[in-house]
Amino acid sequence: QVQLVESGGGLVKPGGSLRLSCAASGFTFSDYYMSWIRQAPGKGLEWVSYISSSSSYTNYADSVKGRFTISRDNAKNSLYLQMNSLRAEDTAVYYCASIITIFGVVMDYMDVWGKGTTVTVSS
Amino acid sequence: EIVLTQSPATLSLSPGERATLSCRASQSVSSYLAWYQQKPGQAPRLLIYDASNRATGIPARFSGSGSGTDFTLTISSLEPEDFAVYYCQQRSNWPFAFGGGTKVEIK
């Protein structure tokens, strides 16, 4: 079945780095735009970044621009988020999600989500 | 940057009652708005896209309406599994912001 599984979360000190991964299965990964969404403890959702199906286009929230890098490997059906210069406010559950495409149109909404991986930034 | 404001923050209702949730945008997003449901410890689930289209597998008791700056999610008759937090999200302009959420709780 269609599935996204995140990994790579953990405890890191402020200023440190982490690389999140998301393994996709059950669908043609290379056909879909993909995104990272995060949710701080007890808070709402924040769209962090997204990447086009061929990696030609990426975009970032201002809060992470210059510190985070999204990438993908379509041969490995995998999505990544390299997070550098981490701050306490980056503490959150990070979800990988696929962006829906309807009749060939990318709709910028997420229909398949992973269960999330927790990132904690603390000294 | 477009800001989405959801109201009320909490809605206390009984099973079988009608729920009406509001999402207001700081500027027009046309019909480019979605609704998600999130239960504790779970990822969000897409319910409605482009203001009024139900996503695959979503029951007919969920409906969306609105355009421009004012949108509504209606749950016609609450089932026990519908008690959750609901978020709206716009795709008109980057960043594709989410609203702050409305919690639908059992009265």
mmCIF file of C-alpha atoms in Angstrom:
data_model
loop_
_atom_site.group_PDB
_atom_site.id
_atom_site.type_symbol
_atom_site.label_atom_id
_atom_site.label_comp_id
_atom_site.label_asym_id
_atom_site.label_seq_id
_atom_site.Cartn_x
_atom_site.Cartn_y
_atom_site.Cartn_z
ATOM 1 C CA GLN A 1 0.000 0.000 0.000
ATOM 2 C CA VAL A 2 0.972 3.658 -0.298
ATOM 3 C CA GLN A 3 3.382 4.470 2.515
ATOM 4 C CA LEU A 4 5.838 7.108 3.666
ATOM 5 C CA VAL A 5 8.241 6.328 6.506
ATOM 6 C CA GLU A 6 10.396 9.031 8.063
ATOM 7 C CA SER A 7 13.626 8.454 9.944
ATOM 8 C CA GLY A 8 16.630 10.358 11.245
ATOM 9 C CA GLY A 9 15.076 12.369 14.042
ATOM 10 C CA GLY A 10 16.640 12.656 17.473
ATOM 11 C CA LEU A 11 18.149 14.929 20.092
ATOM 12 C CA VAL A 12 20.678 17.480 18.872
ATOM 13 C CA LYS A 13 22.358 20.468 20.480
ATOM 14 C CA PRO A 14 21.691 24.008 19.245
ATOM 15 C CA GLY A 15 23.876 24.714 16.239
ATOM 16 C CA GLY A 16 24.022 21.042 15.315
ATOM 17 C CA SER A 17 22.859 19.197 12.214
ATOM 18 C CA LEU A 18 20.520 16.348 11.348
ATOM 19 C CA ARG A 19 19.488 14.675 8.120
ATOM 20 C CA LEU A 20 15.945 13.385 7.887
ATOM 21 C CA SER A 21 14.980 10.705 5.391
ATOM 22 C CA CYS A 22 11.621 9.593 4.048
ATOM 23 C CA ALA A 23 11.201 6.254 2.281
ATOM 24 C CA ALA A 24 8.296 6.018 -0.142
ATOM 25 C CA SER A 25 6.557 2.872 -1.353
ATOM 26 C CA GLY A 26 3.379 1.816 -3.104
ATOM 27 C CA PHE A 27 3.290 4.638 -5.649
ATOM 28 C CA THR A 28 5.414 6.125 -8.431
ATOM 29 C CA PHE A 29 7.512 8.419 -6.277
ATOM 30 C CA SER A 30 9.173 10.144 -9.220
ATOM 31 C CA ASP A 31 5.805 11.472 -10.435
ATOM 32 C CA TYR A 32 5.047 13.515 -7.324
ATOM 33 C CA TYR A 33 6.103 16.749 -5.703
ATOM 34 C CA MET A 34 7.038 16.104 -2.081
ATOM 35 C CA SER A 35 7.055 18.207 1.063
ATOM 36 C CA TRP A 36 8.204 18.433 4.658
ATOM 37 C CA ILE A 37 5.723 19.755 7.213
ATOM 38 C CA ARG A 38 6.484 20.214 10.893
ATOM 39 C CA GLN A 39 4.491 20.521 14.083
ATOM 40 C CA ALA A 40 5.997 21.920 17.275
ATOM 41 C CA PRO A 41 4.785 20.312 20.526
ATOM 42 C CA GLY A 42 1.168 21.291 21.157
ATOM 43 C CA LYS A 43 1.167 23.664 18.190
ATOM 44 C CA GLY A 44 -0.194 23.845 14.665
ATOM 45 C CA LEU A 45 1.273 22.840 11.322
ATOM 46 C CA GLU A 46 4.024 24.636 9.431
ATOM 47 C CA TRP A 47 4.980 23.896 5.837
ATOM 48 C CA VAL A 48 8.800 23.746 5.856
ATOM 49 C CA SER A 49 9.757 22.977 2.263
ATOM 50 C CA TYR A 50 8.767 21.281 -0.960
ATOM 51 C CA ILE A 51 10.507 19.908 -4.028
ATOM 52 C CA SER A 52 9.304 19.224 -7.535
ATOM 53 C CA SER A 53 9.205 15.727 -8.977
ATOM 54 C CA SER A 54 12.462 16.187 -10.913
ATOM 55 C CA SER A 55 14.187 18.283 -8.212
ATOM 56 C CA SER A 56 14.233 21.283 -10.523
ATOM 57 C CA TYR A 57 12.242 23.444 -8.130
ATOM 58 C CA THR A 58 12.391 23.866 -4.365
ATOM 59 C CA ASN A 59 10.940 26.305 -1.895
ATOM 60 C CA TYR A 60 11.437 27.005 1.806
ATOM 61 C CA ALA A 61 9.712 28.742 4.671
ATOM 62 C CA ASP A 62 11.527 31.913 5.710
ATOM 63 C CA SER A 63 12.117 30.352 9.131
ATOM 64 C CA VAL A 64 14.421 27.685 7.639
ATOM 65 C CA LYS A 65 15.765 29.334 4.469
ATOM 66 C CA GLY A 66 19.552 29.125 4.301
ATOM 67 C CA ARG A 67 19.694 26.448 7.016
ATOM 68 C CA PHE A 68 17.646 23.551 5.605
ATOM 69 C CA THR A 69 18.031 21.811 2.241
ATOM 70 C CA ILE A 70 15.446 19.516 0.690
ATOM 71 C CA SER A 71 16.507 16.884 -1.828
ATOM 72 C CA ARG A 72 15.316 13.603 -3.303
ATOM 73 C CA ASP A 73 16.659 10.493 -4.972
ATOM 74 C CA ASN A 74 14.016 9.107 -7.316
ATOM 75 C CA ALA A 75 16.083 5.964 -7.962
ATOM 76 C CA LYS A 76 15.875 5.206 -4.241
ATOM 77 C CA ASN A 77 12.296 6.468 -3.758
ATOM 78 C CA SER A 78 13.586 8.712 -1.016
ATOM 79 C CA LEU A 79 13.174 12.274 0.192
ATOM 80 C CA TYR A 80 15.625 14.081 2.452
ATOM 81 C CA LEU A 81 15.857 17.155 4.644
ATOM 82 C CA GLN A 82 19.322 18.330 5.645
ATOM 83 C CA MET A 83 18.982 20.559 8.685
ATOM 84 C CA ASN A 84 21.930 22.713 9.767
ATOM 85 C CA SER A 85 22.372 25.403 12.413
ATOM 86 C CA LEU A 86 19.492 23.962 14.378
ATOM 87 C CA ARG A 87 17.693 26.114 16.921
ATOM 88 C CA ALA A 88 15.416 25.332 19.845
ATOM 89 C CA GLU A 89 12.467 26.567 17.786
ATOM 90 C CA ASP A 90 13.105 23.814 15.232
ATOM 91 C CA THR A 91 11.961 21.265 17.820
ATOM 92 C CA ALA A 92 8.984 19.495 16.255
ATOM 93 C CA VAL A 93 7.580 16.390 14.676
ATOM 94 C CA TYR A 94 8.615 16.440 11.025
ATOM 95 C CA TYR A 95 6.231 14.870 8.523
ATOM 96 C CA CYS A 96 7.019 13.829 4.989
ATOM 97 C CA ALA A 97 4.010 14.194 2.686
ATOM 98 C CA SER A 98 3.213 13.815 -0.984
ATOM 99 C CA ILE A 99 1.516 16.624 -2.872
ATOM 100 C CA ILE A 100 -1.590 15.699 -4.803
ATOM 101 C CA THR A 101 -1.752 15.882 -8.566
ATOM 102 C CA ILE A 102 -5.155 15.897 -10.221
ATOM 103 C CA PHE A 103 -5.450 15.541 -13.984
ATOM 104 C CA GLY A 104 -1.777 16.419 -14.236
ATOM 105 C CA VAL A 105 -2.110 19.596 -12.153
ATOM 106 C CA VAL A 106 -0.009 19.911 -8.987
ATOM 107 C CA MET A 107 -2.432 21.045 -6.308
ATOM 108 C CA ASP A 108 -0.092 21.929 -3.389
ATOM 109 C CA TYR A 109 -2.130 19.978 -0.864
ATOM 110 C CA MET A 110 -0.885 16.841 0.897
ATOM 111 C CA ASP A 111 -2.797 13.588 0.630
ATOM 112 C CA VAL A 112 -0.324 10.958 1.870
ATOM 113 C CA TRP A 113 1.568 11.554 5.097
ATOM 114 C CA GLY A 114 4.128 9.621 7.066
ATOM 115 C CA LYS A 115 3.809 9.118 10.815
ATOM 116 C CA GLY A 116 6.521 11.677 11.473
ATOM 117 C CA THR A 117 9.935 11.757 13.125
ATOM 118 C CA THR A 118 10.694 13.834 16.216
ATOM 119 C CA VAL A 119 13.500 16.372 16.276
ATOM 120 C CA THR A 120 14.476 17.865 19.627
ATOM 121 C CA VAL A 121 16.989 20.693 19.764
ATOM 122 C CA SER A 122 18.241 21.193 23.298
ATOM 123 C CA SER A 123 21.476 21.578 25.202
ATOM 124 C CA GLU B 1 2.248 36.576 3.548
ATOM 125 C CA ILE B 2 -1.302 35.263 3.838
ATOM 126 C CA VAL B 3 -2.564 34.583 7.358
ATOM 127 C CA LEU B 4 -5.406 32.134 7.969
ATOM 128 C CA THR B 5 -7.534 32.639 11.087
ATOM 129 C CA GLN B 6 -9.747 29.785 12.222
ATOM 130 C CA SER B 7 -12.723 30.126 14.510
ATOM 131 C CA PRO B 8 -13.806 29.120 16.986
ATOM 132 C CA ALA B 9 -10.680 27.746 18.650
ATOM 133 C CA THR B 10 -12.782 25.058 20.311
ATOM 134 C CA LEU B 11 -16.219 23.744 19.419
ATOM 135 C CA SER B 12 -18.046 21.637 22.008
ATOM 136 C CA LEU B 13 -20.773 19.507 20.444
ATOM 137 C CA SER B 14 -22.538 16.192 20.906
ATOM 138 C CA PRO B 15 -22.548 13.271 18.446
ATOM 139 C CA GLY B 16 -25.240 13.802 15.838
ATOM 140 C CA GLU B 17 -24.998 17.585 15.956
ATOM 141 C CA ARG B 18 -23.922 19.786 13.057
ATOM 142 C CA ALA B 19 -20.452 21.363 13.189
ATOM 143 C CA THR B 20 -19.612 24.578 11.378
ATOM 144 C CA LEU B 21 -15.952 25.634 11.286
ATOM 145 C CA SER B 22 -14.677 28.900 9.842
ATOM 146 C CA CYS B 23 -11.421 29.882 8.149
ATOM 147 C CA ARG B 24 -10.747 33.477 7.161
ATOM 148 C CA ALA B 25 -7.827 34.568 4.974
ATOM 149 C CA SER B 26 -6.047 37.917 5.321
ATOM 150 C CA GLN B 27 -6.342 38.351 1.544
ATOM 151 C CA SER B 28 -8.114 36.510 -1.206
ATOM 152 C CA VAL B 29 -6.966 32.953 -1.875
ATOM 153 C CA SER B 30 -9.604 32.407 -4.571
ATOM 154 C CA SER B 31 -10.801 28.826 -4.004
ATOM 155 C CA TYR B 32 -7.335 27.498 -3.197
ATOM 156 C CA LEU B 33 -8.084 26.227 0.282
ATOM 157 C CA ALA B 34 -8.008 22.785 1.870
ATOM 158 C CA TRP B 35 -9.189 21.285 5.151
ATOM 159 C CA TYR B 36 -7.387 18.591 7.145
ATOM 160 C CA GLN B 37 -8.374 16.537 10.162
ATOM 161 C CA GLN B 38 -5.814 15.537 12.782
ATOM 162 C CA LYS B 39 -6.351 13.151 15.674
ATOM 163 C CA PRO B 40 -3.961 12.937 18.646
ATOM 164 C CA GLY B 41 -0.711 11.188 17.782
ATOM 165 C CA GLN B 42 -1.614 10.926 14.096
ATOM 166 C CA ALA B 43 -0.666 12.741 10.929
ATOM 167 C CA PRO B 44 -3.219 15.058 9.343
ATOM 168 C CA ARG B 45 -5.686 13.686 6.792
ATOM 169 C CA LEU B 46 -6.830 15.645 3.763
ATOM 170 C CA LEU B 47 -10.617 16.127 3.794
ATOM 171 C CA ILE B 48 -11.430 18.885 1.303
ATOM 172 C CA TYR B 49 -9.364 20.517 -1.442
ATOM 173 C CA ASP B 50 -9.981 23.640 -3.512
ATOM 174 C CA ALA B 51 -12.645 24.759 -1.051
ATOM 175 C CA SER B 52 -15.370 22.252 -1.861
ATOM 176 C CA ASN B 53 -13.972 19.014 -3.310
ATOM 177 C CA ARG B 54 -13.940 15.969 -1.051
ATOM 178 C CA ALA B 55 -10.720 13.977 -1.105
ATOM 179 C CA THR B 56 -10.780 10.285 -1.922
ATOM 180 C CA GLY B 57 -12.617 8.218 0.672
ATOM 181 C CA ILE B 58 -13.973 11.147 2.677
ATOM 182 C CA PRO B 59 -17.583 10.658 3.842
ATOM 183 C CA ALA B 60 -20.325 12.845 2.414
ATOM 184 C CA ARG B 61 -21.080 14.359 5.851
ATOM 185 C CA PHE B 62 -18.000 16.536 5.315
ATOM 186 C CA SER B 63 -18.538 19.506 3.014
ATOM 187 C CA GLY B 64 -16.654 22.698 2.266
ATOM 188 C CA SER B 65 -17.746 26.033 0.899
ATOM 189 C CA GLY B 66 -16.516 29.548 0.337
ATOM 190 C CA SER B 67 -14.197 31.563 -1.849
ATOM 191 C CA GLY B 68 -12.051 34.647 -1.608
ATOM 192 C CA THR B 69 -11.428 35.200 2.091
ATOM 193 C CA ASP B 70 -14.185 33.278 3.905
ATOM 194 C CA PHE B 71 -14.482 29.512 4.036
ATOM 195 C CA THR B 72 -16.531 26.995 5.971
ATOM 196 C CA LEU B 73 -16.146 23.320 6.767
ATOM 197 C CA THR B 74 -19.415 21.673 7.726
ATOM 198 C CA ILE B 75 -19.835 18.272 9.309
ATOM 199 C CA SER B 76 -23.525 17.543 8.906
ATOM 200 C CA SER B 77 -23.891 15.041 11.745
ATOM 201 C CA LEU B 78 -20.950 14.358 14.020
ATOM 202 C CA GLU B 79 -19.797 10.778 14.362
ATOM 203 C CA PRO B 80 -17.680 9.723 17.381
ATOM 204 C CA GLU B 81 -14.588 9.494 15.134
ATOM 205 C CA ASP B 82 -14.978 13.121 13.996
ATOM 206 C CA PHE B 83 -13.834 14.629 17.288
ATOM 207 C CA ALA B 84 -10.417 15.968 16.347
ATOM 208 C CA VAL B 85 -8.549 19.129 15.374
ATOM 209 C CA TYR B 86 -9.247 20.649 11.959
ATOM 210 C CA TYR B 87 -6.849 22.839 9.998
ATOM 211 C CA CYS B 88 -7.314 24.910 6.874
ATOM 212 C CA GLN B 89 -4.440 25.510 4.419
ATOM 213 C CA GLN B 90 -4.099 27.837 1.422
ATOM 214 C CA ARG B 91 -2.130 27.246 -1.753
ATOM 215 C CA SER B 92 -2.663 30.638 -3.356
ATOM 216 C CA ASN B 93 0.726 32.109 -2.423
ATOM 217 C CA TRP B 94 3.915 30.756 -0.869
ATOM 218 C CA PRO B 95 4.301 30.205 2.028
ATOM 219 C CA PHE B 96 1.324 27.845 1.913
ATOM 220 C CA ALA B 97 0.140 28.660 5.416
ATOM 221 C CA PHE B 98 -2.057 26.666 7.729
ATOM 222 C CA GLY B 99 -4.618 28.108 10.089
ATOM 223 C CA GLY B 100 -4.224 27.715 13.830
ATOM 224 C CA GLY B 101 -6.803 24.939 14.046
ATOM 225 C CA THR B 102 -10.232 24.317 15.528
ATOM 226 C CA LYS B 103 -10.659 21.579 18.083
ATOM 227 C CA VAL B 104 -13.996 19.791 17.924
ATOM 228 C CA GLU B 105 -14.562 18.205 21.314
ATOM 229 C CA ILE B 106 -17.306 16.123 22.828
ATOM 230 C CA LYS B 107 -19.736 18.147 24.914
#
